[in-house]
CSV table of C-alpha atoms in Angstrom, one decimal:
chain,number,residue,atom,x,y,z
A,297,MET,CA,-75.0,36.8,12.7
A,298,GLU,CA,-71.0,36.4,12.4
A,299,GLU,CA,-68.9,37.5,15.6
A,300,VAL,CA,-66.1,39.5,15.5
A,301,LYS,CA,-63.3,38.8,16.7
A,302,VAL,CA,-61.4,42.1,18.9
A,303,GLU,CA,-58.2,41.8,18.9
A,304,PRO,CA,-56.4,42.8,21.7
A,305,PRO,CA,-54.7,46.2,21.7
A,306,PRO,CA,-50.9,45.5,21.5
A,307,GLN,CA,-48.9,45.6,25.1
A,308,PRO,CA,-46.4,48.6,25.0
A,309,VAL,CA,-42.7,47.4,25.0
A,310,MET,CA,-40.9,47.3,27.9
A,311,LYS,CA,-37.8,49.0,27.7
A,312,PHE,CA,-35.1,50.9,29.4
A,313,ILE,CA,-36.4,49.8,33.0
A,314,SER,CA,-33.7,49.3,36.3
A,315,VAL,CA,-33.1,45.9,37.5
A,316,THR,CA,-34.1,47.2,40.8
A,317,SER,CA,-37.6,48.9,39.9
A,318,ASP,CA,-40.4,47.4,41.4
A,319,ALA,CA,-42.1,46.7,38.0
A,320,LEU,CA,-40.4,44.1,37.1
A,321,THR,CA,-41.6,40.5,38.2
A,322,GLU,CA,-38.9,38.5,39.6
A,323,GLU,CA,-38.5,36.0,36.7
A,324,GLN,CA,-37.5,39.2,34.7
A,325,ARG,CA,-35.5,40.8,37.2
A,326,GLU,CA,-33.4,37.5,37.1
A,327,MET,CA,-33.5,37.4,33.1
A,328,TYR,CA,-31.6,40.9,33.6
A,329,GLU,CA,-29.3,40.3,35.7
A,330,SER,CA,-28.4,37.0,33.6
A,331,VAL,CA,-28.2,39.3,30.1
A,332,LEU,CA,-26.3,41.9,32.3
A,333,THR,CA,-23.7,39.4,33.3
A,334,THR,CA,-23.1,38.2,30.1
A,335,TRP,CA,-22.8,41.6,28.4
A,336,LYS,CA,-22.0,43.6,31.2
A,337,PRO,CA,-19.8,41.8,33.0
A,338,VAL,CA,-17.8,45.1,34.6
A,339,MET,CA,-21.0,46.4,36.1
A,340,PHE,CA,-22.4,43.1,37.0
A,341,PRO,CA,-19.7,40.3,37.6
A,342,LYS,CA,-20.2,36.4,36.8
A,343,ARG,CA,-20.5,34.6,39.8
A,344,ILE,CA,-17.6,32.6,40.6
A,345,LYS,CA,-18.1,28.9,41.0
A,346,ARG,CA,-17.2,27.4,43.8
A,347,TYR,CA,-15.8,23.7,44.3
A,348,ILE,CA,-16.4,22.3,48.0
A,349,CYS,CA,-16.8,18.6,49.2
A,350,ASN,CA,-19.8,17.9,50.4
A,351,LYS,CA,-18.4,15.8,53.1
A,352,CYS,CA,-15.2,17.5,54.8
A,353,ASN,CA,-16.7,20.8,53.3
A,354,LYS,CA,-13.4,21.8,52.0
A,355,GLU,CA,-12.8,24.2,49.3
A,356,PHE,CA,-10.8,23.6,45.8
A,357,LYS,CA,-9.7,25.8,42.8
A,358,ASN,CA,-11.8,23.4,40.5
A,359,TYR,CA,-13.7,20.1,40.3
A,360,GLN,CA,-10.6,17.8,39.3
A,361,ASN,CA,-8.6,19.1,42.5
A,362,LEU,CA,-12.3,18.1,44.3
A,363,TYR,CA,-12.8,14.6,42.5
A,364,LEU,CA,-9.5,13.5,43.4
A,365,HIS,CA,-10.2,14.5,46.7
A,366,THR,CA,-13.2,12.6,47.1
A,367,THR,CA,-11.5,9.7,45.3
A,368,ARG,CA,-8.5,9.5,47.7
A,369,VAL,CA,-9.9,10.4,51.0
A,370,HIS,CA,-13.6,9.9,50.7
A,371,SER,CA,-13.3,6.3,48.1
A,372,SER,CA,-15.7,3.5,49.5
A,373,GLU,CA,-15.7,-0.2,49.1
A,374,GLU,CA,-18.0,0.5,45.9
A,375,SER,CA,-15.0,2.6,44.0
A,376,ALA,CA,-12.3,0.1,44.6
A,377,VAL,CA,-10.6,-1.4,41.5
A,378,ILE,CA,-8.8,-4.7,41.0
A,379,CYS,CA,-5.6,-5.2,39.1
A,380,ASP,CA,-6.1,-8.1,36.3
A,381,ILE,CA,-2.4,-8.7,36.0
A,382,CYS,CA,-1.5,-9.5,40.5
A,383,ASP,CA,-4.9,-9.1,42.0
A,384,LYS,CA,-4.1,-5.9,43.6
A,385,THR,CA,-7.0,-3.7,44.8
A,386,PHE,CA,-6.8,0.3,44.8
A,387,LYS,CA,-8.8,3.2,45.5
A,388,ASN,CA,-9.8,3.8,42.5
A,389,LYS,CA,-8.7,4.0,38.9
A,390,HIS,CA,-6.0,6.6,39.3
A,391,TYR,CA,-4.4,4.9,41.8
A,392,LEU,CA,-4.4,1.3,39.3
A,393,TYR,CA,-2.8,3.7,36.2
A,394,MET,CA,0.1,5.1,38.4
A,395,HIS,CA,0.5,1.2,39.2
A,396,ARG,CA,0.3,-0.2,36.0
A,397,MET,CA,2.5,2.2,34.8
A,398,ASN,CA,5.0,1.2,37.5
A,399,LYS,CA,5.0,-2.5,37.9
A,400,HIS,CA,3.7,-3.9,34.6
A,401,TYR,CA,4.9,-1.6,31.9
A,402,SER,CA,6.8,-4.0,29.4
A,403,GLU,CA,10.1,-2.8,27.4
A,404,LEU,CA,8.1,-2.9,24.0
A,405,GLU,CA,5.8,-0.3,24.9
A,406,LYS,CA,8.5,2.4,25.3
A,407,CYS,CA,9.4,5.3,23.2
A,408,TYR,CA,11.9,7.4,22.4
A,409,CYS,CA,12.6,10.5,20.8
A,410,GLN,CA,14.6,10.3,17.8
A,411,PHE,CA,16.5,14.0,18.4
A,412,CYS,CA,17.8,13.5,21.7
A,413,LEU,CA,16.9,9.7,22.9
A,414,GLN,CA,15.4,10.3,25.7
A,415,GLU,CA,12.9,7.8,26.6
A,416,PHE,CA,8.8,7.6,27.2
A,417,ARG,CA,6.4,5.5,28.2
A,418,THR,CA,3.6,6.7,26.1
A,419,ARG,CA,3.2,7.9,22.6
A,420,ARG,CA,1.2,11.3,23.8
A,421,ALA,CA,4.0,11.7,26.3
A,422,LEU,CA,6.2,11.8,23.2
A,423,HIS,CA,4.5,13.8,21.3
A,424,MET,CA,4.3,16.6,23.7
A,425,HIS,CA,7.9,16.7,24.2
A,426,VAL,CA,8.9,16.9,20.7
A,427,LYS,CA,6.2,19.9,20.7
A,428,ARG,CA,7.8,21.7,23.4
A,429,ILE,CA,11.6,20.9,23.1
A,430,HIS,CA,11.9,20.2,18.8
A,431,PRO,CA,9.3,22.3,17.3
A,432,ASN,CA,11.6,22.8,14.3
A,433,THR,CA,11.8,19.7,13.7
A,434,LEU,CA,8.0,19.1,13.2
A,435,PRO,CA,6.6,18.6,9.6
A,436,GLU,CA,4.7,21.2,7.9
A,437,ILE,CA,0.8,20.6,8.0
A,438,LYS,CA,0.0,22.0,5.0
A,439,CYS,CA,-2.5,21.8,2.0
A,440,ASN,CA,-1.8,20.7,-1.1
A,441,GLU,CA,-4.4,22.7,-2.7
A,442,CYS,CA,-4.1,26.2,-1.6
A,443,GLY,CA,-0.7,26.1,0.2
A,444,LYS,CA,-2.7,27.1,3.8
A,445,GLU,CA,-0.3,26.2,7.2
A,446,PHE,CA,-1.9,24.9,10.2
A,447,SER,CA,-0.7,23.6,13.6
A,448,VAL,CA,-2.3,20.4,14.2
A,449,PRO,CA,-3.7,17.8,11.6
A,450,TYR,CA,-7.2,18.0,12.4
A,451,LYS,CA,-7.6,21.2,11.2
A,452,LEU,CA,-6.1,20.3,8.0
A,453,LYS,CA,-8.5,17.5,7.5
A,454,TYR,CA,-11.8,20.1,8.4
A,455,HIS,CA,-10.2,22.4,5.8
A,456,ILE,CA,-10.0,19.8,3.1
A,457,GLU,CA,-13.7,18.9,3.6
A,458,ALA,CA,-14.9,22.3,3.9
A,459,CYS,CA,-12.9,24.2,0.6
A,460,HIS,CA,-11.8,21.3,-1.4
A,461,ARG,CA,-14.0,18.7,-1.0
A,462,THR,CA,-15.1,17.0,-4.8
A,463,ASP,CA,-18.2,15.5,-3.3
A,464,LYS,CA,-20.6,18.4,-3.0
A,465,GLU,CA,-23.6,15.8,-1.9
A,466,LYS,CA,-22.1,14.6,1.1
A,467,TYR,CA,-23.6,16.9,3.6
A,468,LYS,CA,-27.1,16.8,2.3
A,469,CYS,CA,-30.1,17.3,4.5
A,470,HIS,CA,-32.5,14.3,3.4
A,471,LEU,CA,-35.9,16.3,4.7
A,472,CYS,CA,-34.9,20.0,2.6
A,473,HIS,CA,-32.0,19.0,0.5
A,474,LYS,CA,-30.0,21.6,1.8
A,475,LEU,CA,-26.2,21.7,1.0
A,476,TYR,CA,-23.7,22.2,4.1
A,477,LYS,CA,-19.6,22.5,4.0
A,478,ASN,CA,-19.5,19.9,7.0
A,479,SER,CA,-21.4,17.6,9.0
A,480,LEU,CA,-21.1,19.8,11.9
A,481,ASN,CA,-23.4,22.4,10.2
A,482,LEU,CA,-25.8,19.5,8.8
A,483,ASN,CA,-26.2,17.9,12.2
A,484,ARG,CA,-26.8,21.7,13.8
A,485,HIS,CA,-29.7,22.0,11.2
A,486,LEU,CA,-31.0,18.8,11.6
A,487,HIS,CA,-31.0,19.8,15.4
A,488,PHE,CA,-32.9,23.3,15.5
A,489,GLN,CA,-35.0,23.1,12.0
A,490,HIS,CA,-35.9,19.3,11.8
A,491,THR,CA,-36.3,18.6,15.5
A,492,PRO,CA,-38.6,19.4,18.1
A,493,VAL,CA,-36.8,20.7,20.4
A,494,GLN,CA,-38.1,23.1,23.7
A,495,ARG,CA,-38.9,26.7,22.8
A,496,HIS,CA,-37.0,29.5,25.5
A,497,PRO,CA,-40.2,32.1,25.5
A,498,CYS,CA,-39.2,35.8,26.5
A,499,VAL,CA,-40.9,37.1,30.0
A,500,PHE,CA,-41.8,40.3,28.6
A,501,CYS,CA,-43.5,39.4,25.4
A,502,ASN,CA,-45.2,36.8,23.8
A,503,MET,CA,-41.8,35.8,21.4
A,504,THR,CA,-40.1,32.2,21.8
A,505,PHE,CA,-36.5,31.3,20.6
A,506,LYS,CA,-34.6,28.2,19.7
A,507,SER,CA,-31.8,28.9,21.9
A,508,ARG,CA,-31.7,30.3,25.6
A,509,HIS,CA,-28.5,32.5,24.2
A,510,HIS,CA,-31.2,33.8,21.1
A,511,MET,CA,-33.5,35.1,23.9
A,512,LYS,CA,-30.7,36.6,25.7
A,513,ARG,CA,-29.7,38.3,22.6
A,514,HIS,CA,-33.6,39.4,22.0
A,515,VAL,CA,-34.3,40.8,25.7
A,516,LEU,CA,-30.9,42.7,25.2
A,517,ASN,CA,-31.9,44.5,21.8
A,518,ILE,CA,-35.8,45.2,22.5
A,519,HIS,CA,-36.2,45.5,25.9
A,520,PRO,CA,-33.0,46.7,27.0
A,521,PRO,CA,-32.5,47.5,30.8
A,522,LEU,CA,-31.5,50.8,31.5
A,523,GLU,CA,-28.2,49.4,33.1
A,524,SER,CA,-27.6,48.7,29.4
A,525,LYS,CA,-27.0,52.2,28.0
A,526,VAL,CA,-23.8,53.2,26.7
A,527,THR,CA,-22.9,56.6,25.7
A,528,CYS,CA,-20.5,57.6,23.2
A,529,PRO,CA,-17.4,59.3,24.0
A,530,GLU,CA,-16.9,61.5,21.4
A,531,CYS,CA,-20.0,62.8,20.5
A,532,LEU,CA,-22.1,61.9,23.6
A,533,LYS,CA,-24.8,60.2,21.4
A,534,GLU,CA,-26.5,57.4,23.9
A,535,PHE,CA,-26.9,53.7,22.8
A,536,LYS,CA,-29.2,50.7,23.8
A,537,ASN,CA,-25.8,48.6,24.8
A,538,ASP,CA,-21.9,47.6,23.6
A,539,GLN,CA,-22.6,46.2,20.1
A,540,TYR,CA,-24.2,49.4,18.8
A,541,LEU,CA,-22.0,51.7,20.3
A,542,LYS,CA,-18.9,49.2,18.8
A,543,GLU,CA,-20.6,49.8,15.4
A,544,HIS,CA,-21.0,53.6,15.8
A,545,MET,CA,-17.2,54.3,16.9
A,546,GLN,CA,-16.4,52.8,13.5
A,547,VAL,CA,-17.9,56.3,12.1
A,548,HIS,CA,-15.2,58.5,14.4
A,549,SER,CA,-12.2,56.1,13.0
A,550,SER,CA,-9.4,57.1,10.7
A,551,LEU,CA,-9.3,56.8,6.9
A,552,ASP,CA,-6.6,54.1,7.3
A,553,SER,CA,-8.3,51.9,9.6
A,554,LYS,CA,-11.1,51.6,6.7
A,555,VAL,CA,-11.8,48.6,4.4
A,556,LYS,CA,-12.1,48.8,0.5
A,557,CYS,CA,-14.2,47.5,-1.8
A,558,ASP,CA,-12.5,45.9,-4.8
A,559,ILE,CA,-15.0,46.3,-7.5
A,560,CYS,CA,-16.3,50.0,-6.6
A,561,ASP,CA,-13.3,51.4,-4.6
A,562,LYS,CA,-16.0,52.4,-1.8
A,563,PHE,CA,-14.7,52.8,1.6
A,564,PHE,CA,-16.3,51.2,4.6
A,565,HIS,CA,-15.9,51.6,8.7
A,566,SER,CA,-16.0,47.7,8.8
A,567,ALA,CA,-15.2,44.5,7.4
A,568,ILE,CA,-19.1,43.6,8.0
A,569,ARG,CA,-20.3,46.3,6.6
A,570,LEU,CA,-18.0,45.8,3.6
A,571,LYS,CA,-19.9,42.3,3.3
A,572,LYS,CA,-23.2,43.7,3.9
A,573,HIS,CA,-22.8,45.9,1.1
A,574,LYS,CA,-21.3,43.2,-1.5
A,575,LYS,CA,-24.0,40.9,-0.2
A,576,ILE,CA,-26.6,43.4,-1.3
A,577,VAL,CA,-24.8,45.5,-4.2
A,578,HIS,CA,-22.5,42.8,-5.6
A,579,PRO,CA,-24.0,39.3,-5.2
A,580,SER,CA,-22.5,36.1,-6.2
A,581,LYS,CA,-25.9,35.0,-7.0
A,582,PRO,CA,-28.4,36.0,-9.8
A,583,LYS,CA,-30.8,39.1,-8.4
A,584,MET,CA,-34.1,38.2,-8.3
A,585,ARG,CA,-36.4,40.5,-10.6
A,586,CYS,CA,-40.0,41.4,-9.6
A,587,GLU,CA,-42.8,40.5,-11.7
A,588,LYS,CA,-44.5,43.6,-11.5
A,589,CYS,CA,-42.1,46.0,-11.8
A,590,ASN,CA,-39.3,44.6,-13.3
A,591,LYS,CA,-37.0,45.9,-10.2
A,592,GLU,CA,-34.2,43.5,-9.3
A,593,PHE,CA,-33.1,42.4,-5.6
A,594,ALA,CA,-30.5,40.9,-4.5
A,595,HIS,CA,-32.0,38.3,-1.8
A,596,ALA,CA,-36.0,37.1,-1.6
A,597,HIS,CA,-36.1,39.2,1.9
A,598,TYR,CA,-36.1,42.2,0.0
A,599,LEU,CA,-37.7,41.4,-2.8
A,600,ARG,CA,-40.6,40.2,-0.1
A,601,ARG,CA,-40.3,43.7,1.3
A,602,HIS,CA,-40.4,45.4,-1.8
A,603,ASN,CA,-43.8,43.8,-2.6
A,604,ASN,CA,-45.1,44.1,0.5
A,605,ALA,CA,-44.6,47.8,0.6
A,606,VAL,CA,-45.3,48.7,-3.2
A,607,HIS,CA,-47.6,46.1,-4.7
A,608,LEU,CA,-49.4,44.3,-1.9
A,609,GLU,CA,-53.1,45.6,-2.8
A,610,MET,CA,-55.0,46.7,0.6
A,611,ASP,CA,-57.9,49.3,1.5
A,612,GLU,CA,-56.4,52.0,3.9
A,613,THR,CA,-58.6,51.0,6.6
A,614,GLU,CA,-57.2,47.4,6.6
A,615,TYR,CA,-53.3,49.3,7.3
A,616,PRO,CA,-52.2,47.3,10.4
A,617,HIS,CA,-49.8,50.0,11.9
A,618,SER,CA,-52.3,53.6,12.9
A,619,CYS,CA,-50.9,56.5,14.8
A,620,ASP,CA,-51.8,57.1,18.2
A,621,GLN,CA,-51.9,60.8,17.9
A,622,CYS,CA,-54.2,61.4,15.0
A,623,GLY,CA,-55.5,58.2,14.0
A,624,LYS,CA,-53.8,57.5,10.6
A,625,LYS,CA,-52.7,54.4,9.0
A,626,PHE,CA,-50.0,53.0,7.5
A,627,LYS,CA,-48.9,50.0,5.2
A,628,LEU,CA,-45.7,49.5,7.4
A,629,LYS,CA,-44.2,50.3,10.3
A,630,LYS,CA,-41.5,52.1,8.7
A,631,TYR,CA,-43.8,55.0,7.3
A,632,LEU,CA,-45.6,55.0,11.1
A,633,ASN,CA,-42.1,55.8,12.5
A,634,ASN,CA,-41.7,58.4,9.7
A,635,HIS,CA,-44.7,59.8,10.4
A,636,LEU,CA,-43.8,60.0,14.4
A,637,GLN,CA,-41.1,61.9,13.8
A,638,ARG,CA,-43.3,64.7,11.9
A,639,HIS,CA,-45.0,64.9,15.2
A,640,GLU,CA,-42.1,65.0,17.4
A,641,GLN,CA,-41.1,67.7,15.3
A,642,GLN,CA,-44.5,69.6,15.4
A,643,HIS,CA,-44.3,69.3,19.2
A,644,LEU,CA,-41.0,71.0,19.7
A,645,LYS,CA,-41.3,73.6,17.8
A,646,ARG,CA,-44.7,74.6,19.4
A,647,ILE,CA,-42.6,74.6,22.6
A,648,SER,CA,-40.2,76.3,21.0
A,649,GLN,CA,-42.6,79.2,19.9
A,650,MET,CA,-43.9,79.0,23.3
A,651,VAL,CA,-40.8,79.9,25.0
A,652,LYS,CA,-40.3,83.1,22.6
A,653,THR,CA,-43.7,84.6,23.5
A,654,VAL,CA,-43.2,83.9,27.2
A,655,MET,CA,-39.7,85.3,27.5
A,656,GLY,CA,-40.6,88.3,24.8
A,657,GLU,CA,-38.3,87.3,22.3
A,658,GLU,CA,-40.6,87.5,19.8
A,659,LYS,CA,-39.9,91.3,18.8
A,660,ASP,CA,-36.0,91.3,19.6
A,661,VAL,CA,-35.4,88.7,16.7
A,662,PRO,CA,-36.3,88.6,13.4
A,663,VAL,CA,-37.9,86.1,11.5
A,664,LYS,CA,-36.0,84.8,9.1
A,665,LYS,CA,-37.3,84.7,5.6
A,666,ARG,CA,-36.3,81.9,2.8
A,667,GLY,CA,-35.1,82.6,-0.3
A,668,ARG,CA,-32.5,85.7,-1.5
A,669,PRO,CA,-32.7,88.5,0.5
A,670,ARG,CA,-34.6,91.6,-1.1
A,671,LYS,CA,-33.0,95.4,-1.5
A,672,ALA,CA,-34.5,97.9,0.8
A,673,ARG,CA,-36.6,100.3,-1.5
A,674,ALA,CA,-35.8,103.6,-0.3
A,675,GLU,CA,-39.3,105.8,0.4
A,676,ILE,CA,-41.1,108.2,-1.9
A,677,GLU,CA,-42.4,111.4,-0.2
A,678,PHE,CA,-45.4,112.8,-1.7
A,679,ILE,CA,-46.3,116.3,-1.7
A,680,LYS,CA,-49.9,117.4,-1.4
A,681,CYS,CA,-50.9,119.9,-4.6
A,682,GLU,CA,-53.0,123.0,-3.4
A,683,PRO,CA,-55.6,124.6,-5.7
A,684,VAL,CA,-54.3,127.9,-6.7
A,685,SER,CA,-56.4,131.2,-7.1
A,686,SER,CA,-57.0,133.1,-10.4
A,687,SER,CA,-56.0,136.3,-8.7
A,688,ASP,CA,-52.6,134.5,-7.2
A,689,SER,CA,-52.1,133.5,-10.8
A,690,GLU,CA,-52.7,137.5,-12.3
A,691,SER,CA,-50.2,138.7,-9.5
A,692,GLY,CA,-47.3,136.4,-10.8
A,693,GLU,CA,-47.9,137.0,-14.1
A,694,THR,CA,-47.3,140.7,-13.5
A,695,GLU,CA,-44.4,140.4,-11.3
A,696,SER,CA,-42.5,138.5,-13.9
A,697,ASP,CA,-43.6,141.2,-16.8
A,698,SER,CA,-42.1,143.6,-14.7
A,699,GLU,CA,-38.8,142.1,-14.3
């Protein structure tokens, strides 16, 4: 006999629980506080980092001031440095640098500004002076291919490598042969896709993520705390967090702030929605065709979803999503959600009927019928005909003759 594996029932998704609730563990409460500190800084401000000296307990504004304090005041013989020119000893490297600049600085290393002839001891100081005092005299940093201007040379270098590079195979992954615009994206791809990195588990479910940021974003969207709820000031609709509210507020925007598709002249509330529209309706890549019904899709994700929804042959008893109320099973979760909405509508309808019967409103309020209203027919009065005897008929005839 084969053992039948019984899968544990899916646990309900935890969401809209207050940070102060006793149902949360200490780890979950810390995660909620971290999420709200990142995306709700007004209600949960970030903790200010304090820079305190361990030896004299003096507090400083930043790490640089703390470092200078420790090297000047609490420096030891181990941190002492020696000048290689005059063999003089100093507390730290900062004092040695100032000594070299003042005592052992040669005339050959001096720099002069070509516009005002001011003297500087380093090339960096000269560059900062020209940038601040003579900004209009700096040469233009412009791309020769497209004419785009940049403030610093390294940005122009990145622009040329990303947009106008002829060697497309330069930044190619040697494992999966994917192409990338620059070395930064390639290194990020190698780190996340082909390197065994530490996964960050969610404290509310069994999912794991590549980075802590993605895990916190998952908590905010799937397991949102009660404090993250926001309300639209225009229509009073509630949303999980500020991100959904920001997307919703574009619905209330005017026509002037909308963006237009240059291909089909459709208007959209934001550039993100326009980008999604172009990606699906006007894709730059060739469309992918379904082998069974020849329907075209812009991306493999939509084709896969179409195959799972339409062409996946599965017995109805094996459908993964089932309704808790009536036991009906569905192939996709989307169909189950639509079915649950019908249950909710029926429940609300029953409640409204019960309220009407209790309040006695059923007699007063007429039930509205569908279709065109019919004209009221006039009631016809029927007169009952009584039988007439022969003597009455004869007397009626004599009266008529006499007349």
